[in-house]
């Protein structure tokens, strides 16, 4: 069977491949079991016969009683991957790779436990890493030690090192380098590689950021002249008359954008007007990127390779040149712009009465921020002055814009309610989006989001109806069934009434059954975190590659067909969808251009972009802790292991692991499991030796006081449990 390898970043000896039926994960124990595959690689694995498995059970299990897949599932941890649990407390293989070994060629035999157990079907990992050099006396090579412990240490030629490295190795102890693996012998724990670049001092933002981007193979180079020459050279650019004549002219309509105040790439706009029959004409207008990005051009090739813009804390690595993102395609106010629109006739309740797709031209009358729109929603009777808002077109009164926003808000509420009543699920985990004066800022874009979802669903139906073998859609499989069963049992034992039977039931119970006190949101976040670990990733796919329409379903949205249409400035899939839509409207024949391979590539780049964004946020928060810490906060326990526990730090929205062996004054740790519920007792020494030790109970949802403080290593910080004052 084939699958994507996931290596536990906290326990790099453990790795997983999803089972073909999506019910659970297959566990690979030890580096040898991976046969030099790296995180993200597509690998082929084969399950050993049950009689070759060596398992430590608290209760005796006879291998003959269960099928292979039941046995595999029995290895899987409650509520998530085995990587978040203590192997000793569950079922543990006695030796590496006794659970899974694999080969690829049909003529090969399943051989030794330490050899040839995984065939690398496709290398997805970049084979690049940031890390540090270590001098090895009496050797003609140096050792490279990656920051990411999932990547092996690498031997590289001394000739690649700085000229004075041999004589002054201490000068480079804190210098970050980039190394690329060139070869990894099958009989060696160390890979071979070449030093690619000196990044700079560890702990500094830019070298660390470049290291992250290089590891995830993000192309952050400047666009070449050849690429830029694909765009109009005569600026300022105006829409050619012949192009205007081919489009529906909406420039006199009240169209506006709603985005974060600092946004520069405005790729979606909205319009709404009430009709004489009491219904509404609602439009979603998306920047027509495909007009400028000609299929097969050099610009198209580089956009396809990048596949997505990458959003770092301090900057954006754009998929397309800034001239296109921020000028030619950005729906800037008071400027004629080319768009691809979907326009509906909607009832006040949000029922679609009619639908129209087509290429259009608009002139946005105002650039609204989320705050501006929210102010209008919160004060519907207020008359806003021109001074309170951004520059507005003289052709549209402020009151007209406010009415449109209020109508859109009311329809959006109806659409949202219908979505969740119909069974949609939203697992929004807390995340820091921006640091400012020590506070984390969050944005809601509910109003805009509802109409973007509606447009994406409409586009999906249109392209699939026309091109059933070539449409590129987005699917979201249901959660792994074994994990859901274990989660249900865990919640039952915790006294939580959580419905896992459907996405809608899960959404309702997460939002209704966790109380309404000051810590309800924290409990919801903890449970959301737990539930998210059972969820599978959403992914793009070509409809011709999957024959069963039931597998097209999007679990979280609970809709049969979904795609991405609304962000072509930053997502290449949306550009492809625009081209398919344009072809469908003119009954053009669409050629097969390896859509399945393209979908797979976009999945890879989207995942990499997400990891880079998370790493960037973690990097900046580590700097924040170093500059402003130590930071005190309440925290809620998310998970309990045998010698550590994970907490959600409530004030800052970060999750950290607290290791018991790092707690001063801790005398003993007692871990136990009550059914599926892990619990821990901490035994604290008393300040007064004459008094007995005091105990502190730790379990899911326990509230604790913690402190975040910088570690000795660059860009690292840890969470420490503050010893309860009563025990000091």
PDB file of N, CA, C and O in Angstrom, residues 4 7 19 50 85 189 192 194 196 272 288 294 299 306-307 356 425 474 531 546 580 587 644 650 660 728:
ATOM      1  N   UNK A   4       1.579   8.763   2.424  1.00  0.00           N
ATOM      2  CA  UNK A   4       2.515   9.832   2.763  1.00  0.00           C
ATOM      3  C   UNK A   4       3.064   9.593   4.165  1.00  0.00           C
ATOM      4  O   UNK A   4       2.308   9.399   5.124  1.00  0.00           O
ATOM      5  N   UNK A   7       6.519  11.894  10.071  1.00  0.00           N
ATOM      6  CA  UNK A   7       7.459  11.616  11.155  1.00  0.00           C
ATOM      7  C   UNK A   7       7.144  12.553  12.306  1.00  0.00           C
ATOM      8  O   UNK A   7       6.988  13.763  12.114  1.00  0.00           O
ATOM      9  N   UNK A  19      -3.664   4.275   6.679  1.00  0.00           N
ATOM     10  CA  UNK A  19      -4.136   3.039   6.073  1.00  0.00           C
ATOM     11  C   UNK A  19      -4.995   3.357   4.860  1.00  0.00           C
ATOM     12  O   UNK A  19      -5.580   4.439   4.775  1.00  0.00           O
ATOM     13  N   UNK A  50       0.786 -11.112  11.220  1.00  0.00           N
ATOM     14  CA  UNK A  50       0.611 -10.891  12.666  1.00  0.00           C
ATOM     15  C   UNK A  50       1.563 -11.700  13.527  1.00  0.00           C
ATOM     16  O   UNK A  50       1.976 -11.231  14.590  1.00  0.00           O
ATOM     17  N   UNK A  85       1.596   9.712  22.495  1.00  0.00           N
ATOM     18  CA  UNK A  85       1.335   8.891  23.660  1.00  0.00           C
ATOM     19  C   UNK A  85       2.629   8.251  24.124  1.00  0.00           C
ATOM     20  O   UNK A  85       3.638   8.229  23.447  1.00  0.00           O
ATOM     21  N   UNK A 189      23.866   5.377   9.297  1.00  0.00           N
ATOM     22  CA  UNK A 189      22.897   6.269   9.954  1.00  0.00           C
ATOM     23  C   UNK A 189      23.086   7.714   9.535  1.00  0.00           C
ATOM     24  O   UNK A 189      22.210   8.549   9.791  1.00  0.00           O
ATOM     25  N   UNK A 192      25.056  11.805   3.401  1.00  0.00           N
ATOM     26  CA  UNK A 192      26.133  12.598   2.818  1.00  0.00           C
ATOM     27  C   UNK A 192      25.513  13.804   2.132  1.00  0.00           C
ATOM     28  O   UNK A 192      24.392  13.730   1.616  1.00  0.00           O
ATOM     29  N   UNK A 194      26.162  18.315   0.783  1.00  0.00           N
ATOM     30  CA  UNK A 194      26.994  19.466   0.468  1.00  0.00           C
ATOM     31  C   UNK A 194      26.423  20.699   1.163  1.00  0.00           C
ATOM     32  O   UNK A 194      25.197  20.866   1.272  1.00  0.00           O
ATOM     33  N   UNK A 196      25.255  24.273   1.253  1.00  0.00           N
ATOM     34  CA  UNK A 196      24.710  25.110   0.185  1.00  0.00           C
ATOM     35  C   UNK A 196      24.881  26.592   0.456  1.00  0.00           C
ATOM     36  O   UNK A 196      25.096  27.380  -0.472  1.00  0.00           O
ATOM     37  N   UNK A 272     -24.649  44.000  -3.614  1.00  0.00           N
ATOM     38  CA  UNK A 272     -25.956  43.544  -3.153  1.00  0.00           C
ATOM     39  C   UNK A 272     -26.969  44.668  -3.348  1.00  0.00           C
ATOM     40  O   UNK A 272     -26.729  45.803  -2.921  1.00  0.00           O
ATOM     41  N   UNK A 288      -9.852  38.791 -12.278  1.00  0.00           N
ATOM     42  CA  UNK A 288      -9.689  37.911 -13.442  1.00  0.00           C
ATOM     43  C   UNK A 288      -8.204  37.733 -13.755  1.00  0.00           C
ATOM     44  O   UNK A 288      -7.673  38.256 -14.742  1.00  0.00           O
ATOM     45  N   UNK A 294      -1.443  33.983 -19.118  1.00  0.00           N
ATOM     46  CA  UNK A 294      -1.792  33.187 -20.290  1.00  0.00           C
ATOM     47  C   UNK A 294      -1.335  31.750 -20.116  1.00  0.00           C
ATOM     48  O   UNK A 294      -0.209  31.482 -19.688  1.00  0.00           O
ATOM     49  N   UNK A 299       5.170  33.069 -17.241  1.00  0.00           N
ATOM     50  CA  UNK A 299       4.512  33.514 -16.017  1.00  0.00           C
ATOM     51  C   UNK A 299       3.617  32.410 -15.458  1.00  0.00           C
ATOM     52  O   UNK A 299       3.602  32.159 -14.240  1.00  0.00           O
ATOM     53  N   UNK A 306       5.077  27.632  -8.083  1.00  0.00           N
ATOM     54  CA  UNK A 306       4.918  28.155  -6.716  1.00  0.00           C
ATOM     55  C   UNK A 306       3.586  27.700  -6.119  1.00  0.00           C
ATOM     56  O   UNK A 306       3.511  27.390  -4.933  1.00  0.00           O
ATOM     57  N   UNK A 307       2.537  27.729  -6.923  1.00  0.00           N
ATOM     58  CA  UNK A 307       1.207  27.190  -6.584  1.00  0.00           C
ATOM     59  C   UNK A 307       0.454  27.980  -5.528  1.00  0.00           C
ATOM     60  O   UNK A 307      -0.769  27.909  -5.470  1.00  0.00           O
ATOM     61  N   UNK A 356     -25.893  33.218 -12.320  1.00  0.00           N
ATOM     62  CA  UNK A 356     -25.235  33.604 -13.576  1.00  0.00           C
ATOM     63  C   UNK A 356     -23.731  33.667 -13.357  1.00  0.00           C
ATOM     64  O   UNK A 356     -23.243  34.233 -12.378  1.00  0.00           O
ATOM     65  N   UNK A 425     -19.298  21.658   9.758  1.00  0.00           N
ATOM     66  CA  UNK A 425     -18.442  21.609  10.936  1.00  0.00           C
ATOM     67  C   UNK A 425     -17.368  22.665  10.817  1.00  0.00           C
ATOM     68  O   UNK A 425     -16.764  22.828   9.759  1.00  0.00           O
ATOM     69  N   UNK A 474     -12.108  20.063  -4.486  1.00  0.00           N
ATOM     70  CA  UNK A 474     -11.475  19.905  -3.172  1.00  0.00           C
ATOM     71  C   UNK A 474     -12.356  18.997  -2.317  1.00  0.00           C
ATOM     72  O   UNK A 474     -13.543  19.256  -2.133  1.00  0.00           O
ATOM     73  N   UNK A 531     -10.200  16.792  18.777  1.00  0.00           N
ATOM     74  CA  UNK A 531     -10.970  16.318  17.620  1.00  0.00           C
ATOM     75  C   UNK A 531     -10.196  16.506  16.318  1.00  0.00           C
ATOM     76  O   UNK A 531     -10.297  15.683  15.398  1.00  0.00           O
ATOM     77  N   UNK A 546     -10.930   9.893  -9.528  1.00  0.00           N
ATOM     78  CA  UNK A 546     -11.757   9.211  -8.533  1.00  0.00           C
ATOM     79  C   UNK A 546     -13.091   8.856  -9.173  1.00  0.00           C
ATOM     80  O   UNK A 546     -13.810   9.737  -9.633  1.00  0.00           O
ATOM     81  N   UNK A 580     -11.301  26.753 -16.500  1.00  0.00           N
ATOM     82  CA  UNK A 580     -12.345  25.763 -16.754  1.00  0.00           C
ATOM     83  C   UNK A 580     -13.716  26.427 -16.832  1.00  0.00           C
ATOM     84  O   UNK A 580     -14.547  26.067 -17.677  1.00  0.00           O
ATOM     85  N   UNK A 587     -18.589  26.660 -24.171  1.00  0.00           N
ATOM     86  CA  UNK A 587     -18.644  25.298 -24.712  1.00  0.00           C
ATOM     87  C   UNK A 587     -17.351  24.903 -25.422  1.00  0.00           C
ATOM     88  O   UNK A 587     -17.361  24.210 -26.435  1.00  0.00           O
ATOM     89  N   UNK A 644       4.978  13.868  30.948  1.00  0.00           N
ATOM     90  CA  UNK A 644       4.794  15.235  30.475  1.00  0.00           C
ATOM     91  C   UNK A 644       3.321  15.466  30.210  1.00  0.00           C
ATOM     92  O   UNK A 644       2.523  14.521  30.192  1.00  0.00           O
ATOM     93  N   UNK A 650      -3.606  30.177  27.706  1.00  0.00           N
ATOM     94  CA  UNK A 650      -4.837  30.879  27.340  1.00  0.00           C
ATOM     95  C   UNK A 650      -4.598  32.309  26.888  1.00  0.00           C
ATOM     96  O   UNK A 650      -5.271  32.805  25.990  1.00  0.00           O
ATOM     97  N   UNK A 660       7.894  16.888  33.107  1.00  0.00           N
ATOM     98  CA  UNK A 660       7.920  16.784  34.567  1.00  0.00           C
ATOM     99  C   UNK A 660       9.337  16.824  35.126  1.00  0.00           C
ATOM    100  O   UNK A 660       9.560  17.341  36.227  1.00  0.00           O
ATOM    101  N   UNK A 728       4.528  25.728  48.334  1.00  0.00           N
ATOM    102  CA  UNK A 728       5.885  26.271  48.444  1.00  0.00           C
ATOM    103  C   UNK A 728       6.333  26.276  49.900  1.00  0.00           C
ATOM    104  O   UNK A 728       5.577  26.671  50.771  1.00  0.00           O
TER     105      UNK A 728
END
